[in-house]
Amino acid sequence: MAARAAHEDRTYKVTEAVDLGEGLILPEGTYPGRLQWTEFSQVNGPPRIVSQRFVLPLSAAEVKGYGGKLGRTQKLREVDISKLVANGLIVEV
């Protein structure tokens, strides 16, 4: 069966500053993001979900303000925060 990409909007809360790597420090606060995954239709039953990940999109201004860098033409950086959510450093609200 064909795969289908899907996502749901989520809100994430950071209770203390978190290092996202490459000099990018996310300050405490609430941020809009999404949960995205790939699903495969099943003949008998609900879709099978794979490749689930939590994503935090940051604008160029946010990335620069938080100490990160972007390429000259980049206007957005999407950060995979799945490990931080799993470890409880970032929570869903």
mmCIF file with all atom_site columns, N, CA, C and O in Angstrom, residues 17-56:
data_model
loop_
_atom_site.group_PDB
_atom_site.id
_atom_site.type_symbol
_atom_site.label_atom_id
_atom_site.label_alt_id
_atom_site.label_comp_id
_atom_site.label_asym_id
_atom_site.label_entity_id
_atom_site.label_seq_id
_atom_site.pdbx_PDB_ins_code
_atom_site.Cartn_x
_atom_site.Cartn_y
_atom_site.Cartn_z
_atom_site.occupancy
_atom_site.B_iso_or_equiv
_atom_site.pdbx_formal_charge
_atom_site.auth_seq_id
_atom_site.auth_comp_id
_atom_site.auth_asym_id
_atom_site.auth_atom_id
_atom_site.pdbx_PDB_model_num
ATOM 1   N N  . ALA A 1 17 ? 16.114 26.558 29.706 1.00 0.00 ? 17 ALA A N  1
ATOM 2   C CA . ALA A 1 17 ? 16.830 26.628 28.430 1.00 0.00 ? 17 ALA A CA 1
ATOM 3   C C  . ALA A 1 17 ? 17.373 25.260 28.017 1.00 0.00 ? 17 ALA A C  1
ATOM 4   O O  . ALA A 1 17 ? 17.886 24.514 28.846 1.00 0.00 ? 17 ALA A O  1
ATOM 5   N N  . VAL A 1 18 ? 17.241 24.951 26.733 1.00 0.00 ? 18 VAL A N  1
ATOM 6   C CA . VAL A 1 18 ? 17.655 23.660 26.183 1.00 0.00 ? 18 VAL A CA 1
ATOM 7   C C  . VAL A 1 18 ? 18.616 23.901 25.023 1.00 0.00 ? 18 VAL A C  1
ATOM 8   O O  . VAL A 1 18 ? 18.358 24.733 24.156 1.00 0.00 ? 18 VAL A O  1
ATOM 9   N N  . ASP A 1 19 ? 19.712 23.153 25.000 1.00 0.00 ? 19 ASP A N  1
ATOM 10  C CA . ASP A 1 19 ? 20.694 23.238 23.920 1.00 0.00 ? 19 ASP A CA 1
ATOM 11  C C  . ASP A 1 19 ? 20.232 22.336 22.776 1.00 0.00 ? 19 ASP A C  1
ATOM 12  O O  . ASP A 1 19 ? 20.118 21.125 22.931 1.00 0.00 ? 19 ASP A O  1
ATOM 13  N N  . LEU A 1 20 ? 19.954 22.951 21.622 1.00 0.00 ? 20 LEU A N  1
ATOM 14  C CA . LEU A 1 20 ? 19.517 22.198 20.444 1.00 0.00 ? 20 LEU A CA 1
ATOM 15  C C  . LEU A 1 20 ? 20.688 21.808 19.553 1.00 0.00 ? 20 LEU A C  1
ATOM 16  O O  . LEU A 1 20 ? 20.497 21.192 18.517 1.00 0.00 ? 20 LEU A O  1
ATOM 17  N N  . GLY A 1 21 ? 21.901 22.156 19.963 1.00 0.00 ? 21 GLY A N  1
ATOM 18  C CA . GLY A 1 21 ? 23.090 21.846 19.183 1.00 0.00 ? 21 GLY A CA 1
ATOM 19  C C  . GLY A 1 21 ? 23.486 22.999 18.284 1.00 0.00 ? 21 GLY A C  1
ATOM 20  O O  . GLY A 1 21 ? 22.691 23.910 18.015 1.00 0.00 ? 21 GLY A O  1
ATOM 21  N N  . GLU A 1 22 ? 24.743 22.986 17.843 1.00 0.00 ? 22 GLU A N  1
ATOM 22  C CA . GLU A 1 22 ? 25.280 24.004 16.946 1.00 0.00 ? 22 GLU A CA 1
ATOM 23  C C  . GLU A 1 22 ? 25.113 25.419 17.486 1.00 0.00 ? 22 GLU A C  1
ATOM 24  O O  . GLU A 1 22 ? 24.855 26.371 16.739 1.00 0.00 ? 22 GLU A O  1
ATOM 25  N N  . GLY A 1 23 ? 25.219 25.580 18.796 1.00 0.00 ? 23 GLY A N  1
ATOM 26  C CA . GLY A 1 23 ? 25.135 26.892 19.417 1.00 0.00 ? 23 GLY A CA 1
ATOM 27  C C  . GLY A 1 23 ? 23.728 27.437 19.578 1.00 0.00 ? 23 GLY A C  1
ATOM 28  O O  . GLY A 1 23 ? 23.539 28.563 20.027 1.00 0.00 ? 23 GLY A O  1
ATOM 29  N N  . LEU A 1 24 ? 22.726 26.654 19.237 1.00 0.00 ? 24 LEU A N  1
ATOM 30  C CA . LEU A 1 24 ? 21.329 27.084 19.295 1.00 0.00 ? 24 LEU A CA 1
ATOM 31  C C  . LEU A 1 24 ? 20.749 26.727 20.659 1.00 0.00 ? 24 LEU A C  1
ATOM 32  O O  . LEU A 1 24 ? 20.567 25.553 20.977 1.00 0.00 ? 24 LEU A O  1
ATOM 33  N N  . ILE A 1 25 ? 20.477 27.759 21.480 1.00 0.00 ? 25 ILE A N  1
ATOM 34  C CA . ILE A 1 25 ? 19.928 27.556 22.823 1.00 0.00 ? 25 ILE A CA 1
ATOM 35  C C  . ILE A 1 25 ? 18.478 28.049 22.820 1.00 0.00 ? 25 ILE A C  1
ATOM 36  O O  . ILE A 1 25 ? 18.215 29.233 22.614 1.00 0.00 ? 25 ILE A O  1
ATOM 37  N N  . LEU A 1 26 ? 17.548 27.128 23.062 1.00 0.00 ? 26 LEU A N  1
ATOM 38  C CA . LEU A 1 26 ? 16.128 27.457 23.077 1.00 0.00 ? 26 LEU A CA 1
ATOM 39  C C  . LEU A 1 26 ? 15.747 27.911 24.481 1.00 0.00 ? 26 LEU A C  1
ATOM 40  O O  . LEU A 1 26 ? 15.838 27.139 25.428 1.00 0.00 ? 26 LEU A O  1
ATOM 41  N N  . PRO A 1 27 ? 15.325 29.177 24.637 1.00 0.00 ? 27 PRO A N  1
ATOM 42  C CA . PRO A 1 27 ? 14.968 29.666 25.971 1.00 0.00 ? 27 PRO A CA 1
ATOM 43  C C  . PRO A 1 27 ? 13.629 29.102 26.436 1.00 0.00 ? 27 PRO A C  1
ATOM 44  O O  . PRO A 1 27 ? 12.850 28.583 25.627 1.00 0.00 ? 27 PRO A O  1
ATOM 45  N N  . GLU A 1 28 ? 13.373 29.230 27.732 1.00 0.00 ? 28 GLU A N  1
ATOM 46  C CA . GLU A 1 28 ? 12.104 28.724 28.239 1.00 0.00 ? 28 GLU A CA 1
ATOM 47  C C  . GLU A 1 28 ? 10.957 29.491 27.610 1.00 0.00 ? 28 GLU A C  1
ATOM 48  O O  . GLU A 1 28 ? 11.093 30.662 27.241 1.00 0.00 ? 28 GLU A O  1
ATOM 49  N N  . GLY A 1 29 ? 9.852  28.784 27.443 1.00 0.00 ? 29 GLY A N  1
ATOM 50  C CA . GLY A 1 29 ? 8.680  29.391 26.810 1.00 0.00 ? 29 GLY A CA 1
ATOM 51  C C  . GLY A 1 29 ? 7.829  28.327 26.155 1.00 0.00 ? 29 GLY A C  1
ATOM 52  O O  . GLY A 1 29 ? 8.069  27.125 26.296 1.00 0.00 ? 29 GLY A O  1
ATOM 53  N N  . THR A 1 30 ? 6.831  28.779 25.426 1.00 0.00 ? 30 THR A N  1
ATOM 54  C CA . THR A 1 30 ? 5.915  27.890 24.720 1.00 0.00 ? 30 THR A CA 1
ATOM 55  C C  . THR A 1 30 ? 6.077  28.129 23.225 1.00 0.00 ? 30 THR A C  1
ATOM 56  O O  . THR A 1 30 ? 6.146  29.277 22.781 1.00 0.00 ? 30 THR A O  1
ATOM 57  N N  . TYR A 1 31 ? 6.133  27.050 22.451 1.00 0.00 ? 31 TYR A N  1
ATOM 58  C CA . TYR A 1 31 ? 6.426  27.135 21.024 1.00 0.00 ? 31 TYR A CA 1
ATOM 59  C C  . TYR A 1 31 ? 5.451  26.282 20.215 1.00 0.00 ? 31 TYR A C  1
ATOM 60  O O  . TYR A 1 31 ? 5.158  25.152 20.599 1.00 0.00 ? 31 TYR A O  1
ATOM 61  N N  . PRO A 1 32 ? 4.978  26.795 19.071 1.00 0.00 ? 32 PRO A N  1
ATOM 62  C CA . PRO A 1 32 ? 4.156  25.971 18.192 1.00 0.00 ? 32 PRO A CA 1
ATOM 63  C C  . PRO A 1 32 ? 5.046  25.034 17.380 1.00 0.00 ? 32 PRO A C  1
ATOM 64  O O  . PRO A 1 32 ? 6.146  25.404 16.978 1.00 0.00 ? 32 PRO A O  1
ATOM 65  N N  . GLY A 1 33 ? 4.572  23.833 17.181 1.00 0.00 ? 33 GLY A N  1
ATOM 66  C CA . GLY A 1 33 ? 5.321  22.862 16.392 1.00 0.00 ? 33 GLY A CA 1
ATOM 67  C C  . GLY A 1 33 ? 4.366  21.829 15.838 1.00 0.00 ? 33 GLY A C  1
ATOM 68  O O  . GLY A 1 33 ? 3.167  22.087 15.695 1.00 0.00 ? 33 GLY A O  1
ATOM 69  N N  . ARG A 1 34 ? 4.902  20.652 15.534 1.00 0.00 ? 34 ARG A N  1
ATOM 70  C CA . ARG A 1 34 ? 4.025  19.596 15.024 1.00 0.00 ? 34 ARG A CA 1
ATOM 71  C C  . ARG A 1 34 ? 4.634  18.217 15.283 1.00 0.00 ? 34 ARG A C  1
ATOM 72  O O  . ARG A 1 34 ? 5.822  18.077 15.495 1.00 0.00 ? 34 ARG A O  1
ATOM 73  N N  . LEU A 1 35 ? 3.759  17.251 15.249 1.00 0.00 ? 35 LEU A N  1
ATOM 74  C CA . LEU A 1 35 ? 4.136  15.841 15.276 1.00 0.00 ? 35 LEU A CA 1
ATOM 75  C C  . LEU A 1 35 ? 3.900  15.348 13.870 1.00 0.00 ? 35 LEU A C  1
ATOM 76  O O  . LEU A 1 35 ? 2.813  15.535 13.307 1.00 0.00 ? 35 LEU A O  1
ATOM 77  N N  . GLN A 1 36 ? 4.919  14.759 13.249 1.00 0.00 ? 36 GLN A N  1
ATOM 78  C CA . GLN A 1 36 ? 4.722  14.258 11.889 1.00 0.00 ? 36 GLN A CA 1
ATOM 79  C C  . GLN A 1 36 ? 5.129  12.788 11.815 1.00 0.00 ? 36 GLN A C  1
ATOM 80  O O  . GLN A 1 36 ? 5.958  12.331 12.593 1.00 0.00 ? 36 GLN A O  1
ATOM 81  N N  . TRP A 1 37 ? 4.517  12.088 10.885 1.00 0.00 ? 37 TRP A N  1
ATOM 82  C CA . TRP A 1 37 ? 4.755  10.660 10.745 1.00 0.00 ? 37 TRP A CA 1
ATOM 83  C C  . TRP A 1 37 ? 4.399  10.214 9.333  1.00 0.00 ? 37 TRP A C  1
ATOM 84  O O  . TRP A 1 37 ? 3.799  10.950 8.567  1.00 0.00 ? 37 TRP A O  1
ATOM 85  N N  . THR A 1 38 ? 4.763  8.988  9.021  1.00 0.00 ? 38 THR A N  1
ATOM 86  C CA . THR A 1 38 ? 4.384  8.350  7.772  1.00 0.00 ? 38 THR A CA 1
ATOM 87  C C  . THR A 1 38 ? 3.467  7.191  8.135  1.00 0.00 ? 38 THR A C  1
ATOM 88  O O  . THR A 1 38 ? 3.733  6.454  9.084  1.00 0.00 ? 38 THR A O  1
ATOM 89  N N  . GLU A 1 39 ? 2.390  7.059  7.402  1.00 0.00 ? 39 GLU A N  1
ATOM 90  C CA . GLU A 1 39 ? 1.475  5.947  7.678  1.00 0.00 ? 39 GLU A CA 1
ATOM 91  C C  . GLU A 1 39 ? 1.217  5.147  6.409  1.00 0.00 ? 39 GLU A C  1
ATOM 92  O O  . GLU A 1 39 ? 1.240  5.679  5.307  1.00 0.00 ? 39 GLU A O  1
ATOM 93  N N  . PHE A 1 40 ? 1.014  3.854  6.616  1.00 0.00 ? 40 PHE A N  1
ATOM 94  C CA . PHE A 1 40 ? 0.731  2.924  5.523  1.00 0.00 ? 40 PHE A CA 1
ATOM 95  C C  . PHE A 1 40 ? -0.646 2.323  5.745  1.00 0.00 ? 40 PHE A C  1
ATOM 96  O O  . PHE A 1 40 ? -0.951 1.862  6.854  1.00 0.00 ? 40 PHE A O  1
ATOM 97  N N  . SER A 1 41 ? -1.476 2.338  4.703  1.00 0.00 ? 41 SER A N  1
ATOM 98  C CA . SER A 1 41 ? -2.806 1.737  4.803  1.00 0.00 ? 41 SER A CA 1
ATOM 99  C C  . SER A 1 41 ? -2.682 0.234  5.015  1.00 0.00 ? 41 SER A C  1
ATOM 100 O O  . SER A 1 41 ? -1.779 -0.404 4.478  1.00 0.00 ? 41 SER A O  1
ATOM 101 N N  . GLN A 1 42 ? -3.596 -0.298 5.798  1.00 0.00 ? 42 GLN A N  1
ATOM 102 C CA . GLN A 1 42 ? -3.658 -1.742 6.034  1.00 0.00 ? 42 GLN A CA 1
ATOM 103 C C  . GLN A 1 42 ? -5.016 -2.224 5.529  1.00 0.00 ? 42 GLN A C  1
ATOM 104 O O  . GLN A 1 42 ? -6.019 -1.533 5.677  1.00 0.00 ? 42 GLN A O  1
ATOM 105 N N  . VAL A 1 43 ? -5.043 -3.404 4.948  1.00 0.00 ? 43 VAL A N  1
ATOM 106 C CA . VAL A 1 43 ? -6.292 -3.944 4.414  1.00 0.00 ? 43 VAL A CA 1
ATOM 107 C C  . VAL A 1 43 ? -7.293 -4.171 5.541  1.00 0.00 ? 43 VAL A C  1
ATOM 108 O O  . VAL A 1 43 ? -8.455 -3.790 5.443  1.00 0.00 ? 43 VAL A O  1
ATOM 109 N N  . ASN A 1 44 ? -6.854 -4.776 6.613  1.00 0.00 ? 44 ASN A N  1
ATOM 110 C CA . ASN A 1 44 ? -7.746 -5.089 7.731  1.00 0.00 ? 44 ASN A CA 1
ATOM 111 C C  . ASN A 1 44 ? -7.273 -4.392 8.993  1.00 0.00 ? 44 ASN A C  1
ATOM 112 O O  . ASN A 1 44 ? -6.602 -4.981 9.829  1.00 0.00 ? 44 ASN A O  1
ATOM 113 N N  . GLY A 1 45 ? -7.631 -3.138 9.143  1.00 0.00 ? 45 GLY A N  1
ATOM 114 C CA . GLY A 1 45 ? -7.263 -2.448 10.367 1.00 0.00 ? 45 GLY A CA 1
ATOM 115 C C  . GLY A 1 45 ? -6.811 -1.026 10.140 1.00 0.00 ? 45 GLY A C  1
ATOM 116 O O  . GLY A 1 45 ? -6.813 -0.522 9.018  1.00 0.00 ? 45 GLY A O  1
ATOM 117 N N  . PRO A 1 46 ? -6.401 -0.411 11.234 1.00 0.00 ? 46 PRO A N  1
ATOM 118 C CA . PRO A 1 46 ? -5.970 0.988  11.151 1.00 0.00 ? 46 PRO A CA 1
ATOM 119 C C  . PRO A 1 46 ? -4.625 1.107  10.437 1.00 0.00 ? 46 PRO A C  1
ATOM 120 O O  . PRO A 1 46 ? -3.890 0.125  10.297 1.00 0.00 ? 46 PRO A O  1
ATOM 121 N N  . PRO A 1 47 ? -4.276 2.309  9.998  1.00 0.00 ? 47 PRO A N  1
ATOM 122 C CA . PRO A 1 47 ? -2.994 2.493  9.318  1.00 0.00 ? 47 PRO A CA 1
ATOM 123 C C  . PRO A 1 47 ? -1.818 2.166  10.250 1.00 0.00 ? 47 PRO A C  1
ATOM 124 O O  . PRO A 1 47 ? -1.903 2.347  11.455 1.00 0.00 ? 47 PRO A O  1
ATOM 125 N N  . ARG A 1 48 ? -0.737 1.679  9.654  1.00 0.00 ? 48 ARG A N  1
ATOM 126 C CA . ARG A 1 48 ? 0.496  1.425  10.402 1.00 0.00 ? 48 ARG A CA 1
ATOM 127 C C  . ARG A 1 48 ? 1.312  2.708  10.356 1.00 0.00 ? 48 ARG A C  1
ATOM 128 O O  . ARG A 1 48 ? 1.571  3.264  9.294  1.00 0.00 ? 48 ARG A O  1
ATOM 129 N N  . ILE A 1 49 ? 1.712  3.199  11.541 1.00 0.00 ? 49 ILE A N  1
ATOM 130 C CA . ILE A 1 49 ? 2.433  4.461  11.646 1.00 0.00 ? 49 ILE A CA 1
ATOM 131 C C  . ILE A 1 49 ? 3.917  4.187  11.870 1.00 0.00 ? 49 ILE A C  1
ATOM 132 O O  . ILE A 1 49 ? 4.290  3.397  12.734 1.00 0.00 ? 49 ILE A O  1
ATOM 133 N N  . VAL A 1 50 ? 4.763  4.871  11.076 1.00 0.00 ? 50 VAL A N  1
ATOM 134 C CA . VAL A 1 50 ? 6.214  4.747  11.210 1.00 0.00 ? 50 VAL A CA 1
ATOM 135 C C  . VAL A 1 50 ? 6.844  6.135  11.124 1.00 0.00 ? 50 VAL A C  1
ATOM 136 O O  . VAL A 1 50 ? 6.193  7.103  10.744 1.00 0.00 ? 50 VAL A O  1
ATOM 137 N N  . SER A 1 51 ? 8.093  6.228  11.469 1.00 0.00 ? 51 SER A N  1
ATOM 138 C CA . SER A 1 51 ? 8.884  7.460  11.361 1.00 0.00 ? 51 SER A CA 1
ATOM 139 C C  . SER A 1 51 ? 8.248  8.647  12.075 1.00 0.00 ? 51 SER A C  1
ATOM 140 O O  . SER A 1 51 ? 8.190  9.748  11.548 1.00 0.00 ? 51 SER A O  1
ATOM 141 N N  . GLN A 1 52 ? 7.763  8.417  13.282 1.00 0.00 ? 52 GLN A N  1
ATOM 142 C CA . GLN A 1 52 ? 7.152  9.494  14.049 1.00 0.00 ? 52 GLN A CA 1
ATOM 143 C C  . GLN A 1 52 ? 8.243  10.408 14.610 1.00 0.00 ? 52 GLN A C  1
ATOM 144 O O  . GLN A 1 52 ? 9.224  9.943  15.159 1.00 0.00 ? 52 GLN A O  1
ATOM 145 N N  . ARG A 1 53 ? 8.060  11.735 14.446 1.00 0.00 ? 53 ARG A N  1
ATOM 146 C CA . ARG A 1 53 ? 9.024  12.671 15.010 1.00 0.00 ? 53 ARG A CA 1
ATOM 147 C C  . ARG A 1 53 ? 8.350  13.985 15.382 1.00 0.00 ? 53 ARG A C  1
ATOM 148 O O  . ARG A 1 53 ? 7.379  14.392 14.766 1.00 0.00 ? 53 ARG A O  1
ATOM 149 N N  . PHE A 1 54 ? 8.904  14.617 16.410 1.00 0.00 ? 54 PHE A N  1
ATOM 150 C CA . PHE A 1 54 ? 8.433  15.903 16.890 1.00 0.00 ? 54 PHE A CA 1
ATOM 151 C C  . PHE A 1 54 ? 9.297  16.979 16.248 1.00 0.00 ? 54 PHE A C  1
ATOM 152 O O  . PHE A 1 54 ? 10.519 16.892 16.284 1.00 0.00 ? 54 PHE A O  1
ATOM 153 N N  . VAL A 1 55 ? 8.663  17.994 15.670 1.00 0.00 ? 55 VAL A N  1
ATOM 154 C CA . VAL A 1 55 ? 9.380  19.016 14.905 1.00 0.00 ? 55 VAL A CA 1
ATOM 155 C C  . VAL A 1 55 ? 9.049  20.403 15.453 1.00 0.00 ? 55 VAL A C  1
ATOM 156 O O  . VAL A 1 55 ? 7.887  20.710 15.746 1.00 0.00 ? 55 VAL A O  1
ATOM 157 N N  . LEU A 1 56 ? 10.088 21.214 15.572 1.00 0.00 ? 56 LEU A N  1
ATOM 158 C CA . LEU A 1 56 ? 9.937  22.597 16.007 1.00 0.00 ? 56 LEU A CA 1
ATOM 159 C C  . LEU A 1 56 ? 10.461 23.502 14.894 1.00 0.00 ? 56 LEU A C  1
ATOM 160 O O  . LEU A 1 56 ? 11.665 23.546 14.646 1.00 0.00 ? 56 LEU A O  1
#
